[in-house]
Amino acid sequence: MATFPVNRLFADHALLPTGWAQNVAIALDASGGIASIATDQPIADGDERVAGPLAPALANLHSHAFQRAMAGLAEVAGSGNDSFWTWREEMYRTVGLVNPDDVEAIAAKLYMEMLKGGFGHVAEFHYLHHTADGTPYSDPAEMSLRILNAAKTTGIGLTHLPVFYAHANFGGVAPNAGQRPFLHDPDRFLALLERLAPLCRDNGQTLGYAVHSLRAATPEEMRTILERAPVAGPIHIHVAEQTKEVEDSLAWSGRRPVQWLLDEMPVDERWCAIHATHLTDDERQRLARSGAVAGLCPATEANLGDGIFPAVDYMAEGGRLGIGTDSHVATSVAEELRLLEYGQRLRDRRRNRLAGPGASVGHTIFDAALKGGAQAVGQNTSGIAVGARADFVVLDGANPYIAAASGNQILDRWLFALGGETVRDVMVAGQWKIRNGRHHLEEDIDRAFARVLMKLK
Ligand SMILES: [Zn+2]
């Protein structure tokens, strides 16, 4: 699997935690980490000079890989009142048609696309565990193993988050037929985590877990899992994505979903609240203080008509956030960050919402998503810093917009005026995975994926 080994990189421009630096020499260690960084250096013999500005690759904190196969196929109008809930019926149809080979092929294609979009790592929120009628595979971890394989094949870093899912709504409502492939009781779920822990460790992948939502688990089930899970990694949960969820939560408990979560669960830096779209001022302030990451998926939230996260106030209060691609109607850093800012502008009818006076919006939101993404996937360090994993993006220095830009203009051009094609090369853990816009297994991955799409037609 080792491709293009490198020991020392030289970048004319590199985005360090302190900002853009020039003539930067970066030494890598044998495990794919950053051993040293020196600025204002002459290029030395044996250095590999990168072909454009060097930035950190971001972690994508939220993915349901199989949904990439249906992206773009839920855009036919129904009753005139289409919503997340009608989209979900289309998603359940896809679930009923895919087998483990298909899921691995879809995930490999998706992870390759994510690499090309500027992500070096993905947190896979994995709830498709069983066959269409709910029967477990002979190895109950089969679907998880396919995700681990797809990440290994493509070389993207993985935080695997098996998802606990048991109910259709608040208060332990019995699941419906479409949800059968997702279901566990706590004991079987804990056994899945036990089985996956050594495999992830051997692969250099991180294991956390998720509770699908407050709809899908009772408080007792959540507490059992929290107490007994043999996993120290991140904990993710979908919360307050839809106003209907807020109404159902109020009807069930008298409390809103984020309010309930913060009251009843030990939410801290280990947690990632996916979406958290619908917040009162008090919920927003409490979430910001908790140290948890808000996992925002702006393209999916726009596609599903979810709503707009209150990012201006939340960031001003020190809240942490990162970005995910969720249903994968978009797969790039640029598209998600651009939509994050644009949602705020459209709501407020003002420009440049997420940066302070004089600051670059591109740099501000890139830096926030870098730090929040790393935390949400369980990494202790982020960015181009000694001790961090060597996950880099090389922007195309031959692109005139990039060639003529300096400092944070590079990020603002990439994120607001260009797109995924700006990403030329991508390194993960010290190895090049994308070179000049291509993955070394591109043809094989595309062929397998095309077969799946033909089957789903
Ligand atoms: Zn999701």
GROMACS .gro file of C-alpha atoms and ligand atoms in nm:
model
  458
    1MET     CA    1   0.000   0.000   0.000
    2ALA     CA    2   0.300   0.230   0.051
    3THR     CA    3   0.298   0.482  -0.229
    4PHE     CA    4   0.542   0.763  -0.302
    5PRO     CA    5   0.744   0.762   0.023
    6VAL     CA    6   0.884   1.101   0.118
    7ASN     CA    7   1.124   1.213   0.391
    8ARG     CA    8   1.153   1.587   0.347
    9LEU     CA    9   0.927   1.836   0.178
   10PHE     CA   10   1.002   2.192   0.080
   11ALA     CA   11   0.722   2.443   0.024
   12ASP     CA   12   0.764   2.799  -0.103
   13HIS     CA   13   0.447   2.882   0.094
   14ALA     CA   14   0.298   2.678   0.378
   15LEU     CA   15   0.009   2.744   0.615
   16LEU     CA   16   0.141   2.691   0.969
   17PRO     CA   17  -0.055   2.743   1.293
   18THR     CA   18   0.096   3.092   1.310
   19GLY     CA   19  -0.013   3.175   0.954
   20TRP     CA   20   0.150   3.157   0.613
   21ALA     CA   21   0.529   3.108   0.612
   22GLN     CA   22   0.782   3.109   0.327
   23ASN     CA   23   1.053   2.862   0.225
   24VAL     CA   24   0.942   2.595   0.467
   25ALA     CA   25   1.131   2.266   0.511
   26ILE     CA   26   0.929   1.986   0.673
   27ALA     CA   27   1.089   1.659   0.784
   28LEU     CA   28   0.869   1.353   0.823
   29ASP     CA   29   0.928   1.063   1.059
   30ALA     CA   30   0.898   0.695   0.970
   31SER     CA   31   0.542   0.671   1.104
   32GLY     CA   32   0.409   0.950   0.885
   33GLY     CA   33   0.422   1.227   1.142
   34ILE     CA   34   0.585   1.568   1.123
   35ALA     CA   35   0.931   1.555   1.285
   36SER     CA   36   1.046   1.913   1.230
   37ILE     CA   37   0.951   2.238   1.059
   38ALA     CA   38   1.191   2.517   0.966
   39THR     CA   39   1.097   2.841   0.789
   40ASP     CA   40   1.304   3.075   0.569
   41GLN     CA   41   1.528   2.789   0.463
   42PRO     CA   42   1.718   2.731   0.139
   43ILE     CA   43   1.608   2.417  -0.042
   44ALA     CA   44   1.844   2.127   0.036
   45ASP     CA   45   1.957   1.825  -0.165
   46GLY     CA   46   1.695   1.553  -0.144
   47ASP     CA   47   1.408   1.786  -0.055
   48GLU     CA   48   1.093   1.731  -0.255
   49ARG     CA   49   0.965   2.071  -0.361
   50VAL     CA   50   0.583   2.072  -0.369
   51ALA     CA   51   0.408   2.220  -0.672
   52GLY     CA   52   0.213   2.494  -0.496
   53PRO     CA   53   0.109   2.631  -0.157
   54LEU     CA   54   0.098   2.367   0.118
   55ALA     CA   55  -0.199   2.358   0.358
   56PRO     CA   56  -0.317   2.100   0.609
   57ALA     CA   57  -0.571   1.845   0.487
   58LEU     CA   58  -0.891   1.872   0.692
   59ALA     CA   59  -1.076   1.597   0.873
   60ASN     CA   60  -1.428   1.535   0.743
   61LEU     CA   61  -1.622   1.475   1.063
   62HIS     CA   62  -1.944   1.324   0.926
   63SER     CA   63  -2.008   1.067   0.654
   64HIS     CA   64  -2.264   0.800   0.565
   65ALA     CA   65  -2.066   0.650   0.279
   66PHE     CA   66  -2.342   0.449   0.109
   67GLN     CA   67  -2.547   0.765   0.057
   68ARG     CA   68  -2.298   0.883  -0.208
   69ALA     CA   69  -2.460   0.634  -0.447
   70MET     CA   70  -2.795   0.817  -0.431
   71ALA     CA   71  -2.658   1.173  -0.430
   72GLY     CA   72  -2.841   1.365  -0.700
   73LEU     CA   73  -3.121   1.110  -0.733
   74ALA     CA   74  -3.356   1.266  -0.476
   75GLU     CA   75  -3.404   1.593  -0.665
   76VAL     CA   76  -3.742   1.513  -0.825
   77ALA     CA   77  -4.026   1.707  -0.669
   78GLY     CA   78  -4.297   1.512  -0.493
   79SER     CA   79  -4.599   1.656  -0.317
   80GLY     CA   80  -4.472   2.012  -0.304
   81ASN     CA   81  -4.395   1.961   0.062
   82ASP     CA   82  -4.081   1.746   0.033
   83SER     CA   83  -3.858   1.739   0.339
   84PHE     CA   84  -3.589   1.542   0.516
   85TRP     CA   85  -3.857   1.285   0.592
   86THR     CA   86  -3.948   1.221   0.226
   87TRP     CA   87  -3.575   1.212   0.136
   88ARG     CA   88  -3.534   0.948   0.405
   89GLU     CA   89  -3.773   0.713   0.221
   90GLU     CA   90  -3.547   0.729  -0.086
   91MET     CA   91  -3.248   0.659   0.137
   92TYR     CA   92  -3.417   0.351   0.285
   93ARG     CA   93  -3.479   0.224  -0.069
   94THR     CA   94  -3.103   0.246  -0.141
   95VAL     CA   95  -3.026   0.065   0.184
   96GLY     CA   96  -3.241  -0.227   0.068
   97LEU     CA   97  -3.044  -0.268  -0.255
   98VAL     CA   98  -2.678  -0.266  -0.147
   99ASN     CA   99  -2.468  -0.560  -0.027
  100PRO     CA  100  -2.125  -0.551   0.141
  101ASP     CA  101  -1.933  -0.552  -0.191
  102ASP     CA  102  -2.143  -0.257  -0.307
  103VAL     CA  103  -2.085  -0.062   0.013
  104GLU     CA  104  -1.710  -0.114  -0.011
  105ALA     CA  105  -1.709   0.003  -0.374
  106ILE     CA  106  -1.918   0.310  -0.293
  107ALA     CA  107  -1.702   0.399   0.006
  108ALA     CA  108  -1.379   0.362  -0.193
  109LYS     CA  109  -1.509   0.596  -0.463
  110LEU     CA  110  -1.631   0.844  -0.205
  111TYR     CA  111  -1.310   0.842  -0.003
  112MET     CA  112  -1.109   0.898  -0.320
  113GLU     CA  113  -1.334   1.195  -0.400
  114MET     CA  114  -1.290   1.330  -0.048
  115LEU     CA  115  -0.911   1.312  -0.081
  116LYS     CA  116  -0.934   1.507  -0.405
  117GLY     CA  117  -1.158   1.758  -0.229
  118GLY     CA  118  -0.895   1.831   0.036
  119PHE     CA  119  -0.985   1.592   0.318
  120GLY     CA  120  -0.719   1.363   0.469
  121HIS     CA  121  -0.941   1.187   0.721
  122VAL     CA  122  -1.304   1.090   0.759
  123ALA     CA  123  -1.528   1.000   1.052
  124GLU     CA  124  -1.768   0.736   0.920
  125PHE     CA  125  -2.099   0.743   1.111
  126HIS     CA  126  -2.185   0.386   1.024
  127TYR     CA  127  -2.539   0.261   1.080
  128LEU     CA  128  -2.593   0.020   0.789
  129HIS     CA  129  -2.502  -0.299   0.974
  130HIS     CA  130  -2.729  -0.583   0.852
  131THR     CA  131  -2.908  -0.729   0.550
  132ALA     CA  132  -3.222  -0.558   0.417
  133ASP     CA  133  -3.454  -0.768   0.634
  134GLY     CA  134  -3.243  -0.705   0.943
  135THR     CA  135  -3.066  -1.042   0.957
  136PRO     CA  136  -2.704  -0.992   1.069
  137TYR     CA  137  -2.432  -1.110   0.832
  138SER     CA  138  -2.249  -1.428   0.936
  139ASP     CA  139  -1.983  -1.192   1.067
  140PRO     CA  140  -2.188  -0.918   1.237
  141ALA     CA  141  -1.900  -0.676   1.171
  142GLU     CA  142  -1.908  -0.742   0.793
  143MET     CA  143  -2.023  -0.394   0.688
  144SER     CA  144  -1.780  -0.223   0.925
  145LEU     CA  145  -1.495  -0.430   0.782
  146ARG     CA  146  -1.586  -0.307   0.434
  147ILE     CA  147  -1.556   0.054   0.554
  148LEU     CA  148  -1.218  -0.020   0.711
  149ASN     CA  149  -1.109  -0.180   0.382
  150ALA     CA  150  -1.226   0.111   0.168
  151ALA     CA  151  -1.031   0.354   0.386
  152LYS     CA  152  -0.720   0.136   0.362
  153THR     CA  153  -0.753   0.098  -0.015
  154THR     CA  154  -0.777   0.471  -0.074
  155GLY     CA  155  -0.540   0.574   0.204
  156ILE     CA  156  -0.772   0.821   0.375
  157GLY     CA  157  -0.743   0.827   0.755
  158LEU     CA  158  -1.046   0.676   0.929
  159THR     CA  159  -1.231   0.725   1.253
  160HIS     CA  160  -1.490   0.449   1.248
  161LEU     CA  161  -1.808   0.523   1.442
  162PRO     CA  162  -2.042   0.223   1.459
  163VAL     CA  163  -2.387   0.359   1.533
  164PHE     CA  164  -2.632   0.242   1.795
  165TYR     CA  165  -2.988   0.255   1.661
  166ALA     CA  166  -3.287   0.082   1.822
  167HIS     CA  167  -3.606   0.292   1.788
  168ALA     CA  168  -3.813   0.500   1.549
  169ASN     CA  169  -3.880   0.793   1.781
  170PHE     CA  170  -3.846   0.938   2.129
  171GLY     CA  171  -3.962   0.720   2.413
  172GLY     CA  172  -3.856   0.388   2.266
  173VAL     CA  173  -4.106   0.372   1.978
  174ALA     CA  174  -4.072   0.041   1.789
  175PRO     CA  175  -3.857   0.069   1.475
  176ASN     CA  176  -4.018   0.054   1.130
  177ALA     CA  177  -3.939  -0.194   0.853
  178GLY     CA  178  -3.700   0.042   0.672
  179GLN     CA  179  -3.485   0.066   0.985
  180ARG     CA  180  -3.424  -0.309   1.028
  181PRO     CA  181  -3.072  -0.302   0.875
  182PHE     CA  182  -2.963  -0.052   1.144
  183LEU     CA  183  -3.077  -0.216   1.468
  184HIS     CA  184  -2.893  -0.345   1.774
  185ASP     CA  185  -2.964  -0.403   2.138
  186PRO     CA  186  -2.692  -0.268   2.368
  187ASP     CA  187  -2.525  -0.608   2.422
  188ARG     CA  188  -2.489  -0.683   2.052
  189PHE     CA  189  -2.369  -0.329   1.990
  190LEU     CA  190  -2.103  -0.355   2.261
  191ALA     CA  191  -1.992  -0.689   2.113
  192LEU     CA  192  -1.946  -0.517   1.776
  193LEU     CA  193  -1.721  -0.257   1.936
  194GLU     CA  194  -1.520  -0.533   2.110
  195ARG     CA  195  -1.467  -0.707   1.778
  196LEU     CA  196  -1.362  -0.389   1.595
  197ALA     CA  197  -1.125  -0.244   1.855
  198PRO     CA  198  -0.820  -0.462   1.774
  199LEU     CA  199  -0.882  -0.443   1.399
  200CYS     CA  200  -0.887  -0.063   1.399
  201ARG     CA  201  -0.578  -0.057   1.617
  202ASP     CA  202  -0.389  -0.287   1.378
  203ASN     CA  203  -0.492  -0.069   1.081
  204GLY     CA  204  -0.385   0.257   1.246
  205GLN     CA  205  -0.753   0.362   1.241
  206THR     CA  206  -0.945   0.518   1.528
  207LEU     CA  207  -1.255   0.362   1.682
  208GLY     CA  208  -1.523   0.570   1.846
  209TYR     CA  209  -1.896   0.521   1.839
  210ALA     CA  210  -2.220   0.704   1.782
  211VAL     CA  211  -2.575   0.706   1.902
  212HIS     CA  212  -2.785   0.775   1.595
  213SER     CA  213  -3.006   1.036   1.764
  214LEU     CA  214  -3.223   1.087   2.068
  215ARG     CA  215  -3.502   0.941   1.854
  216ALA     CA  216  -3.316   0.613   1.809
  217ALA     CA  217  -3.206   0.531   2.166
  218THR     CA  218  -3.368   0.551   2.507
  219PRO     CA  219  -3.183   0.730   2.790
  220GLU     CA  220  -3.129   0.390   2.958
  221GLU     CA  221  -2.973   0.244   2.644
  222MET     CA  222  -2.747   0.546   2.603
  223ARG     CA  223  -2.629   0.523   2.963
  224THR     CA  224  -2.560   0.150   2.932
  225ILE     CA  225  -2.346   0.207   2.623
  226LEU     CA  226  -2.160   0.503   2.773
  227GLU     CA  227  -2.077   0.300   3.084
  228ARG     CA  228  -1.971  -0.018   2.911
  229ALA     CA  229  -1.825   0.077   2.571
  230PRO     CA  230  -1.466  -0.054   2.548
  231VAL     CA  231  -1.364   0.249   2.344
  232ALA     CA  232  -1.188   0.573   2.435
  233GLY     CA  233  -1.251   0.747   2.100
  234PRO     CA  234  -1.501   1.014   2.002
  235ILE     CA  235  -1.879   0.999   2.063
  236HIS     CA  236  -2.105   1.145   1.796
  237ILE     CA  237  -2.481   1.199   1.779
  238HIS     CA  238  -2.724   1.361   1.533
  239VAL     CA  239  -2.917   1.627   1.721
  240ALA     CA  240  -3.168   1.904   1.642
  241GLU     CA  241  -3.134   1.873   1.265
  242GLN     CA  242  -3.505   1.916   1.203
  243THR     CA  243  -3.778   2.126   1.367
  244LYS     CA  244  -3.997   1.815   1.385
  245GLU     CA  245  -3.731   1.655   1.604
  246VAL     CA  246  -3.744   1.958   1.833
  247GLU     CA  247  -4.125   1.933   1.856
  248ASP     CA  248  -4.113   1.558   1.922
  249SER     CA  249  -3.849   1.608   2.191
  250LEU     CA  250  -4.058   1.874   2.364
  251ALA     CA  251  -4.364   1.648   2.352
  252TRP     CA  252  -4.164   1.360   2.498
  253SER     CA  253  -3.961   1.530   2.769
  254GLY     CA  254  -4.063   1.895   2.789
  255ARG     CA  255  -3.709   1.975   2.674
  256ARG     CA  256  -3.550   2.049   2.339
  257PRO     CA  257  -3.298   1.794   2.201
  258VAL     CA  258  -2.975   1.986   2.270
  259GLN     CA  259  -3.110   2.101   2.606
  260TRP     CA  260  -3.189   1.739   2.697
  261LEU     CA  261  -2.850   1.617   2.576
  262LEU     CA  262  -2.659   1.878   2.776
  263ASP     CA  263  -2.873   1.816   3.086
  264GLU     CA  264  -2.858   1.438   3.082
  265MET     CA  265  -2.533   1.329   2.915
  266PRO     CA  266  -2.169   1.408   3.008
  267VAL     CA  267  -2.110   1.617   2.696
  268ASP     CA  268  -1.750   1.737   2.674
  269GLU     CA  269  -1.454   1.750   2.430
  270ARG     CA  270  -1.510   1.387   2.340
  271TRP     CA  271  -1.850   1.461   2.191
  272CYS     CA  272  -1.958   1.586   1.850
  273ALA     CA  273  -2.312   1.719   1.808
  274ILE     CA  274  -2.393   1.661   1.442
  275HIS     CA  275  -2.598   1.946   1.286
  276ALA     CA  276  -2.727   2.106   1.612
  277THR     CA  277  -2.913   2.334   1.373
  278HIS     CA  278  -3.204   2.443   1.591
  279LEU     CA  279  -3.077   2.607   1.910
  280THR     CA  280  -3.209   2.862   2.154
  281ASP     CA  281  -2.960   3.123   2.274
  282ASP     CA  282  -2.919   2.927   2.596
  283GLU     CA  283  -2.857   2.596   2.418
  284ARG     CA  284  -2.607   2.762   2.184
  285GLN     CA  285  -2.413   2.918   2.472
  286ARG     CA  286  -2.413   2.594   2.671
  287LEU     CA  287  -2.296   2.391   2.370
  288ALA     CA  288  -2.014   2.641   2.313
  289ARG     CA  289  -1.908   2.612   2.678
  290SER     CA  290  -1.921   2.231   2.677
  291GLY     CA  291  -1.606   2.197   2.463
  292ALA     CA  292  -1.790   1.962   2.225
  293VAL     CA  293  -1.768   2.017   1.850
  294ALA     CA  294  -2.071   2.117   1.645
  295GLY     CA  295  -2.050   1.895   1.337
  296LEU     CA  296  -2.184   2.107   1.053
  297CYS     CA  297  -2.267   1.967   0.709
  298PRO     CA  298  -2.367   2.280   0.516
  299ALA     CA  299  -2.426   2.124   0.172
  300THR     CA  300  -2.643   1.844   0.309
  301GLU     CA  301  -2.826   2.079   0.547
  302ALA     CA  302  -2.904   2.304   0.249
  303ASN     CA  303  -3.003   2.008   0.030
  304LEU     CA  304  -3.240   1.869   0.292
  305GLY     CA  305  -3.386   2.206   0.386
  306ASP     CA  306  -3.278   2.162   0.748
  307GLY     CA  307  -3.209   2.521   0.847
  308ILE     CA  308  -2.908   2.741   0.923
  309PHE     CA  309  -2.677   2.687   1.220
  310PRO     CA  310  -2.618   3.005   1.428
  311ALA     CA  311  -2.246   3.007   1.354
  312VAL     CA  312  -2.185   3.382   1.398
  313ASP     CA  313  -2.291   3.390   1.763
  314TYR     CA  314  -2.156   3.041   1.837
  315MET     CA  315  -1.806   3.124   1.710
  316ALA     CA  316  -1.811   3.457   1.894
  317GLU     CA  317  -1.882   3.257   2.211
  318GLY     CA  318  -1.580   3.034   2.151
  319GLY     CA  319  -1.781   2.740   2.022
  320ARG     CA  320  -1.593   2.472   1.832
  321LEU     CA  321  -1.706   2.348   1.492
  322GLY     CA  322  -1.597   2.128   1.207
  323ILE     CA  323  -1.739   2.023   0.873
  324GLY     CA  324  -1.871   1.698   0.732
  325THR     CA  325  -2.018   1.595   0.400
  326ASP     CA  326  -2.291   1.371   0.549
  327SER     CA  327  -2.508   1.265   0.249
  328HIS     CA  328  -2.232   1.363   0.003
  329VAL     CA  329  -2.415   1.596  -0.229
  330ALA     CA  330  -2.079   1.772  -0.204
  331THR     CA  331  -1.742   1.612  -0.131
  332SER     CA  332  -1.499   1.903  -0.102
  333VAL     CA  333  -1.360   2.131   0.165
  334ALA     CA  334  -1.423   2.435  -0.055
  335GLU     CA  335  -1.791   2.367  -0.112
  336GLU     CA  336  -1.871   2.299   0.254
  337LEU     CA  337  -1.684   2.599   0.392
  338ARG     CA  338  -1.826   2.832   0.127
  339LEU     CA  339  -2.181   2.721   0.208
  340LEU     CA  340  -2.116   2.756   0.579
  341GLU     CA  341  -2.035   3.124   0.530
  342TYR     CA  342  -2.302   3.183   0.264
  343GLY     CA  343  -2.581   3.047   0.484
  344GLN     CA  344  -2.492   3.309   0.744
  345ARG     CA  345  -2.483   3.583   0.478
  346LEU     CA  346  -2.820   3.485   0.331
  347ARG     CA  347  -2.982   3.485   0.674
  348ASP     CA  348  -2.822   3.812   0.790
  349ARG     CA  349  -2.819   3.995   0.454
  350ARG     CA  350  -2.460   4.096   0.529
  351ARG     CA  351  -2.117   3.989   0.403
  352ASN     CA  352  -1.810   3.836   0.574
  353ARG     CA  353  -1.997   3.697   0.874
  354LEU     CA  354  -1.756   3.448   1.030
  355ALA     CA  355  -1.438   3.659   1.057
  356GLY     CA  356  -1.351   3.949   1.283
  357PRO     CA  357  -1.258   4.294   1.149
  358GLY     CA  358  -0.967   4.277   0.906
  359ALA     CA  359  -0.949   3.897   0.911
  360SER     CA  360  -0.980   3.668   0.611
  361VAL     CA  361  -1.304   3.470   0.615
  362GLY     CA  362  -1.136   3.181   0.433
  363HIS     CA  363  -0.857   3.157   0.688
  364THR     CA  364  -1.089   3.196   0.988
  365ILE     CA  365  -1.329   2.918   0.889
  366PHE     CA  366  -1.054   2.691   0.752
  367ASP     CA  367  -0.867   2.718   1.082
  368ALA     CA  368  -1.184   2.655   1.286
  369ALA     CA  369  -1.272   2.348   1.078
  370LEU     CA  370  -0.914   2.221   1.101
  371LYS     CA  371  -0.911   2.232   1.482
  372GLY     CA  372  -1.271   2.121   1.533
  373GLY     CA  373  -1.238   1.844   1.276
  374ALA     CA  374  -0.925   1.706   1.440
  375GLN     CA  375  -1.090   1.707   1.783
  376ALA     CA  376  -1.404   1.539   1.652
  377VAL     CA  377  -1.209   1.253   1.491
  378GLY     CA  378  -0.995   1.197   1.800
  379GLN     CA  379  -0.665   1.358   1.698
  380ASN     CA  380  -0.466   1.541   1.964
  381THR     CA  381  -0.283   1.770   1.726
  382SER     CA  382  -0.381   1.934   1.402
  383GLY     CA  383  -0.230   2.140   1.126
  384ILE     CA  384   0.127   2.162   1.005
  385ALA     CA  385   0.287   2.125   1.347
  386VAL     CA  386   0.551   1.897   1.497
  387GLY     CA  387   0.385   1.581   1.627
  388ALA     CA  388   0.083   1.604   1.398
  389ARG     CA  389   0.021   1.348   1.127
  390ALA     CA  390   0.157   1.462   0.791
  391ASP     CA  391  -0.180   1.523   0.617
  392PHE     CA  392  -0.127   1.787   0.351
  393VAL     CA  393  -0.294   1.945   0.054
  394VAL     CA  394  -0.087   2.100  -0.222
  395LEU     CA  395  -0.284   2.364  -0.411
  396ASP     CA  396  -0.210   2.395  -0.780
  397GLY     CA  397   0.072   2.648  -0.808
  398ALA     CA  398   0.023   2.656  -1.188
  399ASN     CA  399  -0.333   2.787  -1.147
  400PRO     CA  400  -0.304   3.164  -1.215
  401TYR     CA  401  -0.546   3.252  -0.933
  402ILE     CA  402  -0.325   3.064  -0.687
  403ALA     CA  403   0.005   3.171  -0.843
  404ALA     CA  404  -0.087   3.539  -0.812
  405ALA     CA  405  -0.224   3.511  -0.457
  406SER     CA  406  -0.029   3.561  -0.138
  407GLY     CA  407  -0.101   3.478   0.224
  408ASN     CA  408  -0.466   3.430   0.308
  409GLN     CA  409  -0.568   3.534  -0.044
  410ILE     CA  410  -0.467   3.178  -0.132
  411LEU     CA  411  -0.738   3.037   0.095
  412ASP     CA  412  -0.997   3.296  -0.004
  413ARG     CA  413  -0.938   3.227  -0.375
  414TRP     CA  414  -0.956   2.849  -0.323
  415LEU     CA  415  -1.261   2.847  -0.097
  416PHE     CA  416  -1.469   3.126  -0.252
  417ALA     CA  417  -1.368   3.146  -0.617
  418LEU     CA  418  -1.231   2.808  -0.719
  419GLY     CA  419  -1.309   2.458  -0.598
  420GLY     CA  420  -1.198   2.099  -0.579
  421GLU     CA  421  -0.986   2.118  -0.895
  422THR     CA  422  -0.752   2.352  -0.706
  423VAL     CA  423  -0.632   2.058  -0.496
  424ARG     CA  424  -0.336   1.911  -0.686
  425ASP     CA  425  -0.173   1.665  -0.447
  426VAL     CA  426  -0.283   1.514  -0.116
  427MET     CA  427  -0.063   1.342   0.141
  428VAL     CA  428  -0.194   1.131   0.430
  429ALA     CA  429   0.038   1.010   0.705
  430GLY     CA  430   0.346   1.099   0.501
  431GLN     CA  431   0.241   0.928   0.177
  432TRP     CA  432   0.106   1.085  -0.139
  433LYS     CA  433  -0.242   0.955  -0.211
  434ILE     CA  434  -0.341   1.203  -0.482
  435ARG     CA  435  -0.082   1.311  -0.736
  436ASN     CA  436  -0.167   1.574  -0.994
  437GLY     CA  437  -0.538   1.518  -0.928
  438ARG     CA  438  -0.532   1.141  -0.959
  439HIS     CA  439  -0.535   0.840  -0.728
  440HIS     CA  440  -0.314   0.547  -0.825
  441LEU     CA  441  -0.615   0.308  -0.811
  442GLU     CA  442  -0.850   0.550  -0.985
  443GLU     CA  443  -0.953   0.322  -1.275
  444ASP     CA  444  -1.020   0.017  -1.054
  445ILE     CA  445  -1.219   0.220  -0.803
  446ASP     CA  446  -1.426   0.388  -1.076
  447ARG     CA  447  -1.500   0.058  -1.251
  448ALA     CA  448  -1.629  -0.109  -0.934
  449PHE     CA  449  -1.836   0.197  -0.846
  450ALA     CA  450  -1.992   0.218  -1.193
  451ARG     CA  451  -2.113  -0.142  -1.157
  452VAL     CA  452  -2.292  -0.050  -0.837
  453LEU     CA  453  -2.457   0.256  -0.989
  454MET     CA  454  -2.587   0.050  -1.283
  455LYS     CA  455  -2.738  -0.194  -1.037
  456LEU     CA  456  -2.912   0.085  -0.843
  457LYS     CA  457  -3.069   0.245  -1.150
  458ZN      ZN  458  -2.583   1.226   0.921
   0.00000   0.00000   0.00000
